[in-house]
Amino acid sequence: MPSGTAYPYDAEGTACIGYLALPDGEGPFPGILVSPAFGGLSDMDRATCDRLAAEGYVALGVDYYSDGRHSTDRAQAAEWMAELQGNRPLLAVRMQAALRTLREVPQTGARIGAMGYCFGGKSVLDLARSGAQFDAGVTLHGVYDAPPEGSQKMTPALLICDGWDDSLCPPEAKVALAAELTAHCDDWQMLAFGHTGHAFTNPKAAVGNGFGYSASADRRSWRALTGFFDEVLRPEG
Amino acid sequence: MPSGTAYPYDAEGTACIGYLALPDGEGPFPGILVSPAFGGLSDMDRATCDRLAAEGYVALGVDYYSDGRHSTDRAQAAEWMAELQGNRPLLAVRMQAALRTLREVPQTGARIGAMGYCFGGKSVLDLARSGAQFDAGVTLHGVYDAPPEGSQKMTPALLICDGWDDSLCPPEAKVALAAELTAHCDDWQMLAFGHTGHAFTNPKAAVGNGFGYSASADRRSWRALTGFFDEVLRPEG
C-alpha cells in the first residue's frame, strides 16, 4: 500500500504544505490534485491521495490556505474560507501553484487531473476558470458561484457530482453552472444523486437540512470519478 | 458471441413480437428489458440485447406497439407513438406484459432491470410509475412528462441519462422529473452530458436543434449503465 509524505511547496512566496502520494514504480504516472473541503487538508484527503496512488496516480493534496492550516472548528475554517472567497484571484494563484508543483514531481507524466470537495470543488472550478492548462477536473459536492472576475476558456474535461438536495447547490445553482460550462467548457458532465445532501463523501457529516453522508453516493461518485480519470488521463488504456 | 431470436408474447390478448438474447450457460442470469425509441424495435435494439447477453444478462427487446411494428418513417412512427402517448395505461400494460414475459424465461433469475431510449425511456418510467416490481431502470435521452394518472411508489433504483441540450427534455423538464422522483422513488440518479442533444446513442441522428449522435456520451452512458446494472442486479459481485 503506497503512503505519502508532507510536501512543502511555494505559492508565489507563500509557504504551503501539501501531501504527496506516489505509486510504486518509476512512472511517469498521470497526476491528480486533491483539493480539500473548507477545513483544509485533512487525514481524509491524505487517505484519498493514498487511494489514488494505489490506482497508479501521483496525487498531491492541496494546501490552499498555506502553512498547512487545517481545523475541525467550523468557525475557524469558515474564517479562513471567507478570506479566499473574498479574493478569488488569490484562490486561483494558490491552485496554480499546486498544479505547477504537481507537474514538477519527477514521476508525474503529461496528463493532469484535479478533484475537490465542497470549497475544494470551487477551487478546481476556479483553477479551470483561470485558464490553467490541465486535462480533467472533478467536483464532489462542490460550490458553484462564479468569481466576479468571470471565466476564461476552460481547458479540462469536467465531471460535476452533487446531491440533488444539497442546500449549497440547489437546482438553480446547478442550472446556472450548466449554463456557465456550456459557454466556457467544451466537455462537461453532471451527475446528481437523489435524496443526497452536501458532504455526502464524509462519514462524519450528519444527515439533515440538505447535508449528510451517503454511503451509496460516496461509492457511486468514486466509481464515476475513477472511470472518468481513467478515460481522460489514461486514454491509451 | 450470443445472438437472439424473435420472441412472440402476449400482452393481455394482443400479440407482441419481442427479441430474446441469452448468455451462454444455464443461468439463472439477471434479466433486462430493452425498450426501443419511437420507431419500434429495431436492429439497433437487437444489437443492444446481444451486447447485454454477452455481459451475462437475459435481454428482452420490447414490442410496445405490438405486432412487431417498426418503421423508419418518422410520420408513421409518430402516429403509433401518439396512440400510446394518448393512452398511458395501455403503455403500462404493454410494459408489464414484457416484464412478465422476461420473468418467465427459464434462464431469468430474480433480479430484473429495464432500459429504454427516447419514448422507450418514458416507457421504463411508466412501468415504474405503474407500481410494477423490478430492481433497476435506466433511461437514455428519455422523455419525462408524467402521465395524467399520476404515479405509484416506484420500486426500482433509477438512472436517468440525458443531454443537457436535449430539446425534448430542457432543464425545466429535468428539474420537474427530479421533483417527481424525489416524491416517488427512493433511489435515483441523473447524469447529464454537456453539449449533447437528443438521440445521442444513435449514430444516424444528425446533430443540430437539440438532437444528435455523440460518440463520447454514447460511450459514457454505456459505462454508467453497465456499472449501475452490475451494482444493482449483481450485488453479490
Coordinates of C-alpha atoms in Angstrom, one line a residue:
Chain A
M1 CA 0.0 0.0 0.0
P2 CA 1.5 3.3 -1.0
S3 CA 1.7 6.0 1.6
G4 CA 2.6 9.7 1.2
T5 CA 4.6 12.4 2.9
A6 CA 4.2 16.0 3.8
Y7 CA 5.3 18.0 0.7
P8 CA 6.2 21.7 1.2
Y9 CA 5.9 24.0 -1.8
D10 CA 5.8 27.6 -2.7
A11 CA 2.8 29.7 -3.9
E12 CA 4.3 33.0 -5.1
G13 CA 6.3 33.5 -1.9
T14 CA 3.8 31.9 0.5
A15 CA 4.8 28.6 2.1
C16 CA 2.3 25.8 1.6
I17 CA 2.5 22.2 3.0
G18 CA 0.8 19.7 0.7
Y19 CA 0.8 15.9 0.8
L20 CA 2.4 13.8 -1.9
A21 CA 1.5 10.1 -2.5
L22 CA 3.3 8.1 -5.2
P23 CA 2.5 4.8 -6.8
D24 CA 5.1 2.0 -6.7
G25 CA 7.4 2.2 -9.7
E26 CA 9.2 4.9 -11.7
G27 CA 6.4 6.3 -13.8
P28 CA 5.6 8.5 -15.4
F29 CA 2.1 8.4 -14.0
P30 CA -0.7 10.8 -14.5
G31 CA -1.0 13.4 -11.7
I32 CA -4.1 14.4 -9.7
L33 CA -4.6 17.3 -7.4
V34 CA -6.8 16.6 -4.3
S35 CA -8.3 19.8 -3.0
P36 CA -9.9 19.6 0.4
A37 CA -13.1 20.8 1.9
F38 CA -13.2 24.1 3.8
G39 CA -11.5 22.6 6.9
G40 CA -8.2 22.4 4.9
L41 CA -6.0 19.4 4.2
S42 CA -7.1 16.6 6.5
D43 CA -6.3 12.9 7.0
M44 CA -9.4 12.1 4.9
D45 CA -7.8 13.9 2.0
R46 CA -4.4 12.2 2.6
A47 CA -6.3 8.9 2.5
T48 CA -7.8 9.9 -0.8
C49 CA -4.3 10.7 -2.1
D50 CA -3.1 7.3 -1.0
R51 CA -6.0 5.6 -2.6
L52 CA -5.3 7.4 -5.9
A53 CA -1.6 6.4 -5.7
A54 CA -2.7 2.8 -5.3
E55 CA -4.6 3.3 -8.6
G56 CA -1.5 4.5 -10.3
Y57 CA -1.7 8.3 -10.0
V58 CA 0.8 10.8 -8.5
A59 CA -1.6 12.5 -6.0
L60 CA -0.9 15.9 -4.4
G61 CA -3.1 17.1 -1.5
V62 CA -3.5 20.9 -1.9
D63 CA -2.9 23.4 0.9
Y64 CA -4.9 26.3 -0.5
Y65 CA -4.8 28.1 2.9
S66 CA -1.0 27.9 3.2
D67 CA 1.1 27.0 6.2
G68 CA -0.6 23.6 6.3
R69 CA -3.6 25.1 8.1
H70 CA -6.4 22.7 9.0
S71 CA -9.1 22.9 11.5
T72 CA -12.1 20.9 12.6
D73 CA -13.5 24.0 14.2
R74 CA -16.2 25.2 11.7
A75 CA -16.0 28.9 12.7
Q76 CA -12.2 28.9 12.3
A77 CA -12.4 27.2 9.0
A78 CA -15.2 29.5 7.8
E79 CA -13.0 32.5 8.6
W80 CA -10.1 31.1 6.5
M81 CA -12.5 30.3 3.7
A82 CA -14.1 33.7 3.7
E83 CA -10.7 35.2 3.1
L84 CA -10.2 33.2 -0.2
Q85 CA -13.9 33.6 -1.1
G86 CA -13.4 37.3 -0.9
N87 CA -10.2 37.1 -3.0
R88 CA -10.9 34.6 -5.8
P89 CA -7.7 35.6 -7.8
L90 CA -5.7 34.5 -4.7
L91 CA -7.5 31.2 -4.7
A92 CA -6.6 30.7 -8.3
V93 CA -3.0 31.6 -7.6
R94 CA -2.8 29.0 -4.8
M95 CA -4.3 26.4 -7.1
Q96 CA -2.0 27.2 -10.0
A97 CA 1.0 26.9 -7.6
A98 CA -0.2 23.4 -6.6
L99 CA -0.7 22.5 -10.2
R100 CA 2.9 23.6 -11.0
T101 CA 4.2 21.7 -8.0
L102 CA 2.5 18.5 -9.2
R103 CA 3.8 18.9 -12.7
E104 CA 7.4 19.2 -11.3
V105 CA 7.2 16.0 -9.4
P106 CA 9.7 13.7 -11.3
Q107 CA 7.2 10.8 -11.5
T108 CA 4.4 13.0 -12.9
G109 CA 3.6 12.4 -16.6
A110 CA 2.0 14.7 -19.1
R111 CA -1.6 14.4 -18.1
I112 CA -3.1 16.1 -15.0
G113 CA -6.4 15.9 -13.2
A114 CA -7.8 17.8 -10.2
M115 CA -10.6 16.9 -7.8
G116 CA -12.0 18.7 -4.9
Y117 CA -14.7 18.5 -2.2
C118 CA -17.0 21.4 -1.2
F119 CA -14.9 24.6 -1.3
G120 CA -12.2 22.5 -2.9
G121 CA -14.7 21.8 -5.7
K122 CA -14.9 25.5 -6.2
S123 CA -11.1 25.7 -6.2
V124 CA -11.0 23.2 -9.0
L125 CA -13.5 25.2 -11.0
D126 CA -11.6 28.4 -10.3
L127 CA -8.4 26.7 -11.5
A128 CA -10.2 25.9 -14.7
R129 CA -11.8 29.4 -14.8
S130 CA -8.3 30.9 -14.5
G131 CA -7.4 29.4 -17.9
A132 CA -4.8 27.0 -16.3
Q133 CA -4.0 24.0 -18.6
F134 CA -5.0 20.6 -17.2
D135 CA -6.9 17.7 -18.5
A136 CA -9.7 16.6 -16.2
G137 CA -11.5 18.1 -13.2
V138 CA -14.0 16.6 -10.8
T139 CA -16.0 18.3 -8.1
L140 CA -17.7 16.4 -5.3
H141 CA -20.5 18.4 -3.6
G142 CA -18.8 21.5 -4.8
V143 CA -19.9 25.1 -4.6
Y144 CA -20.5 26.8 -7.9
D145 CA -20.8 30.6 -7.8
A146 CA -18.6 32.1 -10.5
P147 CA -16.0 34.6 -9.5
P148 CA -16.7 38.3 -10.1
E149 CA -13.7 38.2 -12.5
G150 CA -15.5 35.9 -14.8
S151 CA -14.1 32.9 -16.6
Q152 CA -11.5 32.1 -19.2
K153 CA -12.0 29.3 -21.7
M154 CA -11.7 26.1 -19.5
T155 CA -9.3 23.5 -20.9
P156 CA -10.2 20.4 -18.8
A157 CA -13.0 18.0 -19.2
L158 CA -15.2 18.3 -16.1
L159 CA -17.3 16.0 -14.1
I160 CA -19.6 17.6 -11.6
C161 CA -21.0 15.3 -8.8
D162 CA -23.5 16.5 -6.3
G163 CA -26.6 15.7 -4.3
W164 CA -29.9 16.8 -5.6
D165 CA -30.9 18.0 -2.1
D166 CA -27.6 19.8 -1.4
S167 CA -28.6 23.1 0.3
L168 CA -25.3 24.7 -1.0
C169 CA -26.2 23.9 -4.6
P170 CA -29.9 23.9 -5.2
P171 CA -31.3 23.2 -8.7
E172 CA -31.0 26.8 -9.7
A173 CA -27.3 26.7 -8.9
K174 CA -26.8 23.5 -10.9
V175 CA -28.7 25.1 -13.9
A176 CA -26.6 28.2 -13.6
L177 CA -23.3 26.2 -13.6
A178 CA -24.5 24.2 -16.6
A179 CA -25.0 27.5 -18.5
E180 CA -21.6 28.7 -17.5
L181 CA -20.0 25.4 -18.5
T182 CA -21.9 25.4 -21.8
A183 CA -20.4 28.8 -22.5
H184 CA -16.8 28.1 -21.4
C185 CA -16.1 24.4 -21.3
D186 CA -16.1 22.0 -24.3
D187 CA -16.6 18.8 -22.4
W188 CA -18.6 18.5 -19.2
Q189 CA -20.9 16.2 -17.4
M190 CA -23.1 16.4 -14.3
L191 CA -24.1 13.5 -12.0
A192 CA -26.7 14.2 -9.3
F193 CA -27.7 11.8 -6.6
G194 CA -31.3 11.9 -5.4
H195 CA -32.1 12.1 -1.7
T196 CA -28.5 13.2 -1.1
G197 CA -27.2 16.3 0.5
H198 CA -23.9 18.2 0.9
A199 CA -20.8 16.5 2.2
F200 CA -22.0 13.0 1.1
T201 CA -18.5 11.7 1.0
N202 CA -17.8 12.5 4.6
P203 CA -18.8 9.7 7.1
K204 CA -18.8 12.3 9.9
A205 CA -21.4 14.5 8.2
A206 CA -24.7 14.3 10.0
V207 CA -27.8 13.9 7.8
G208 CA -30.4 16.7 7.6
N209 CA -31.0 20.2 6.3
G210 CA -29.5 19.3 2.9
F211 CA -26.4 17.8 4.4
G212 CA -25.2 14.4 5.2
Y213 CA -23.1 11.3 4.4
S214 CA -24.4 8.8 1.9
A215 CA -22.6 5.5 1.5
S216 CA -24.2 4.9 -1.9
A217 CA -23.4 8.3 -3.3
D218 CA -19.9 8.1 -1.9
R219 CA -19.3 4.7 -3.6
R220 CA -21.0 5.7 -6.8
S221 CA -19.2 9.1 -7.1
W222 CA -15.9 7.3 -6.6
R223 CA -16.8 4.8 -9.4
A224 CA -17.7 7.7 -11.7
L225 CA -14.6 9.7 -10.7
T226 CA -12.1 6.8 -11.3
G227 CA -13.8 5.8 -14.6
F228 CA -13.6 9.4 -15.8
F229 CA -10.0 9.9 -14.8
D230 CA -9.1 6.6 -16.3
E231 CA -10.8 7.7 -19.6
V232 CA -9.2 11.1 -19.8
L233 CA -5.8 10.7 -18.1
R234 CA -5.0 7.2 -19.5
P235 CA -6.6 7.3 -22.9
E236 CA -4.2 4.7 -24.2
G237 CA -6.0 2.2 -21.9
Chain B
M1 CA -21.0 -14.1 -29.4
P2 CA -24.5 -14.7 -28.2
S3 CA -27.3 -13.9 -30.6
G4 CA -31.0 -13.7 -30.1
T5 CA -34.3 -14.7 -31.8
A6 CA -37.7 -13.3 -32.4
Y7 CA -39.8 -13.9 -29.3
P8 CA -43.6 -13.7 -29.5
Y9 CA -45.5 -12.9 -26.3
D10 CA -49.0 -11.9 -25.3
A11 CA -50.0 -8.6 -23.8
E12 CA -53.5 -9.1 -22.4
G13 CA -54.7 -10.6 -25.7
T14 CA -52.6 -8.5 -28.0
A15 CA -49.8 -10.3 -29.9
C16 CA -46.4 -8.8 -29.5
I17 CA -43.1 -9.9 -31.1
G18 CA -40.1 -9.2 -28.9
Y19 CA -36.5 -10.3 -29.3
L20 CA -34.7 -12.5 -26.8
A21 CA -30.9 -12.8 -26.3
L22 CA -29.5 -15.3 -23.9
P23 CA -26.0 -15.6 -22.4
D24 CA -24.1 -18.8 -22.8
G25 CA -24.7 -21.2 -19.9
E26 CA -27.7 -22.3 -17.9
G27 CA -28.2 -19.3 -15.6
P28 CA -30.0 -18.0 -13.7
F29 CA -29.0 -14.6 -15.1
P30 CA -30.4 -11.2 -14.2
G31 CA -32.9 -10.0 -16.9
I32 CA -33.0 -6.7 -18.7
L33 CA -35.9 -5.2 -20.8
V34 CA -34.7 -3.1 -23.7
S35 CA -37.4 -0.7 -24.7
P36 CA -36.8 1.0 -28.1
A37 CA -37.1 4.5 -29.4
F38 CA -40.3 5.6 -31.0
G39 CA -39.6 3.8 -34.3
G40 CA -40.3 0.5 -32.5
L41 CA -37.9 -2.5 -32.0
S42 CA -35.0 -2.1 -34.5
D43 CA -31.8 -3.9 -35.3
M44 CA -30.0 -1.4 -33.1
D45 CA -32.1 -2.6 -30.1
R46 CA -31.5 -6.2 -31.0
A47 CA -27.7 -5.4 -31.1
T48 CA -28.1 -3.9 -27.6
C49 CA -29.8 -7.1 -26.4
D50 CA -27.0 -9.2 -27.8
R51 CA -24.4 -6.9 -26.1
L52 CA -26.2 -7.3 -22.8
A53 CA -26.4 -11.1 -23.3
A54 CA -22.6 -11.0 -23.8
E55 CA -22.3 -9.3 -20.4
G56 CA -24.3 -12.0 -18.8
Y57 CA -27.9 -10.7 -18.9
V58 CA -31.1 -12.3 -20.3
A59 CA -32.2 -9.4 -22.6
L60 CA -35.7 -9.0 -24.0
G61 CA -36.3 -6.4 -26.6
V62 CA -39.8 -4.9 -26.0
D63 CA -42.5 -4.6 -28.7
Y64 CA -44.7 -1.9 -27.1
Y65 CA -46.5 -1.2 -30.3
S66 CA -47.5 -4.9 -30.8
D67 CA -47.4 -7.0 -34.0
G68 CA -43.6 -6.3 -34.2
R69 CA -44.3 -2.9 -35.7
H70 CA -41.2 -0.9 -36.6
S71 CA -40.8 2.0 -39.0
T72 CA -38.0 4.3 -40.1
D73 CA -40.7 6.6 -41.4
R74 CA -41.0 9.3 -38.7
A75 CA -44.5 10.3 -39.5
Q76 CA -45.7 6.7 -39.3
A77 CA -43.8 6.1 -36.0
A78 CA -45.1 9.4 -34.6
E79 CA -48.6 8.2 -35.3
W80 CA -48.1 4.9 -33.4
M81 CA -46.4 6.8 -30.6
A82 CA -49.3 9.3 -30.3
E83 CA -51.7 6.4 -29.7
L84 CA -49.7 5.2 -26.7
Q85 CA -49.0 8.8 -25.6
G86 CA -52.7 9.3 -25.5
N87 CA -53.3 6.1 -23.6
R88 CA -50.6 5.8 -20.9
P89 CA -52.4 3.0 -19.0
L90 CA -52.1 1.0 -22.2
L91 CA -48.3 1.8 -22.4
A92 CA -48.0 0.5 -18.9
V93 CA -49.9 -2.7 -19.7
R94 CA -47.7 -3.4 -22.7
M95 CA -44.6 -2.9 -20.5
Q96 CA -46.0 -5.0 -17.7
A97 CA -46.6 -7.8 -20.2
A98 CA -43.0 -7.6 -21.4
L99 CA -41.8 -7.7 -17.7
R100 CA -43.9 -10.8 -17.1
T101 CA -42.6 -12.4 -20.2
L102 CA -39.0 -11.8 -19.2
R103 CA -39.5 -13.2 -15.8
E104 CA -40.9 -16.4 -17.3
V105 CA -37.9 -17.1 -19.4
P106 CA -36.4 -20.1 -17.7
Q107 CA -32.9 -18.7 -17.6
T108 CA -34.0 -15.5 -15.9
G109 CA -33.1 -15.1 -12.2
A110 CA -34.7 -13.0 -9.5
R111 CA -33.4 -9.6 -10.4
I112 CA -34.7 -7.5 -13.3
G113 CA -33.7 -4.3 -14.9
A114 CA -35.2 -2.2 -17.7
M115 CA -33.6 0.3 -20.1
G116 CA -35.1 2.5 -22.8
Y117 CA -34.3 5.1 -25.4
C118 CA -36.4 8.2 -26.1
F119 CA -40.1 7.2 -25.8
G120 CA -38.7 3.8 -24.6
G121 CA -37.2 5.8 -21.7
K122 CA -40.7 7.1 -20.9
S123 CA -42.0 3.5 -21.1
V124 CA -39.5 2.5 -18.4
L125 CA -40.6 5.4 -16.2
D126 CA -44.2 4.5 -16.8
L127 CA -43.5 0.9 -15.9
A128 CA -42.1 2.1 -12.6
R129 CA -44.9 4.6 -12.2
S130 CA -47.4 1.8 -12.6
G131 CA -46.1 0.2 -9.4
A132 CA -44.6 -2.8 -11.2
Q133 CA -41.9 -4.6 -9.2
F134 CA -38.4 -4.5 -10.7
D135 CA -35.0 -3.6 -9.5
A136 CA -33.2 -1.1 -11.8
G137 CA -34.3 1.2 -14.6
V138 CA -32.2 3.3 -16.9
T139 CA -33.4 6.0 -19.4
L140 CA -31.2 7.2 -22.2
H141 CA -32.4 10.5 -23.7
G142 CA -35.8 9.7 -22.3
V143 CA -38.9 11.9 -22.3
Y144 CA -40.3 12.7 -18.8
D145 CA -43.8 14.1 -18.8
A146 CA -45.7 12.2 -16.0
P147 CA -49.0 10.5 -17.0
P148 CA -52.3 12.2 -16.1
E149 CA -52.9 9.1 -13.9
G150 CA -50.0 10.1 -11.7
S151 CA -47.5 7.7 -10.1
Q152 CA -47.4 4.9 -7.7
K153 CA -44.5 4.4 -5.4
M154 CA -41.6 3.4 -7.7
T155 CA -39.7 0.2 -6.7
P156 CA -36.6 0.3 -8.9
A157 CA -33.5 2.2 -8.5
L158 CA -33.3 4.7 -11.4
L159 CA -30.5 6.2 -13.5
I160 CA -31.6 9.0 -15.8
C161 CA -29.1 9.8 -18.6
D162 CA -29.7 12.7 -21.0
G163 CA -28.0 15.5 -22.9
W164 CA -28.1 19.0 -21.4
D165 CA -29.1 20.5 -24.7
D166 CA -31.8 17.8 -25.5
S167 CA -34.7 19.8 -26.9
L168 CA -37.2 17.2 -25.6
C169 CA -36.0 17.5 -22.0
P170 CA -34.9 21.0 -21.3
P171 CA -33.6 21.9 -17.8
E172 CA -37.2 22.6 -16.6
A173 CA -38.2 19.1 -17.5
K174 CA -35.1 17.6 -15.7
V175 CA -35.9 19.6 -12.6
A176 CA -39.6 18.5 -12.8
L177 CA -38.6 14.8 -13.1
A178 CA -36.2 15.2 -10.2
A179 CA -39.1 16.5 -8.1
E180 CA -41.3 13.6 -9.1
L181 CA -38.6 11.1 -8.4
T182 CA -37.8 12.7 -5.0
A183 CA -41.5 12.2 -4.2
H184 CA -41.9 8.7 -5.5
C185 CA -38.6 6.9 -5.9
D186 CA -36.2 6.1 -3.0
D187 CA -33.0 5.7 -5.2
W188 CA -32.4 7.8 -8.2
Q189 CA -29.5 9.4 -10.1
M190 CA -29.3 11.8 -13.0
L191 CA -26.3 12.0 -15.4
A192 CA -26.4 14.9 -17.9
F193 CA -23.9 15.3 -20.7
G194 CA -23.0 18.9 -21.8
H195 CA -23.1 19.9 -25.5
T196 CA -25.3 16.9 -26.1
G197 CA -28.7 16.6 -27.6
H198 CA -31.5 14.1 -28.0
A199 CA -30.8 10.6 -29.5
F200 CA -27.1 10.8 -28.6
T201 CA -26.8 7.0 -28.8
N202 CA -28.0 6.8 -32.4
P203 CA -25.2 7.1 -34.9
K204 CA -27.8 8.0 -37.6
A205 CA -29.0 11.1 -35.6
A206 CA -28.0 14.3 -37.3
V207 CA -26.5 17.0 -35.0
G208 CA -28.5 20.2 -34.5
N209 CA -31.5 21.7 -32.9
G210 CA -31.0 19.9 -29.7
F211 CA -30.5 16.5 -31.4
G212 CA -27.6 14.4 -32.5
Y213 CA -25.3 11.5 -32.0
S214 CA -22.4 11.9 -29.6
A215 CA -19.7 9.2 -29.5
S216 CA -18.5 10.3 -26.1
A217 CA -22.0 10.5 -24.5
D218 CA -22.8 7.1 -26.1
R219 CA -19.7 5.5 -24.6
R220 CA -20.0 7.2 -21.2
S221 CA -23.7 6.4 -20.8
W222 CA -23.0 2.8 -21.6
R223 CA -20.3 2.7 -18.9
A224 CA -22.7 4.3 -16.4
L225 CA -25.5 1.9 -17.4
T226 CA -23.4 -1.3 -17.1
G227 CA -21.8 -0.1 -13.8
F228 CA -25.3 0.6 -12.5
F229 CA -26.9 -2.7 -13.6
D230 CA -23.9 -4.6 -12.3
E231 CA -24.2 -2.9 -8.9
V232 CA -28.0 -3.4 -8.5
L233 CA -28.6 -6.6 -10.4
R234 CA -25.5 -8.5 -9.3
P235 CA -24.9 -7.1 -5.8
E236 CA -23.0 -10.3 -4.8
G237 CA -20.3 -9.2 -7.2

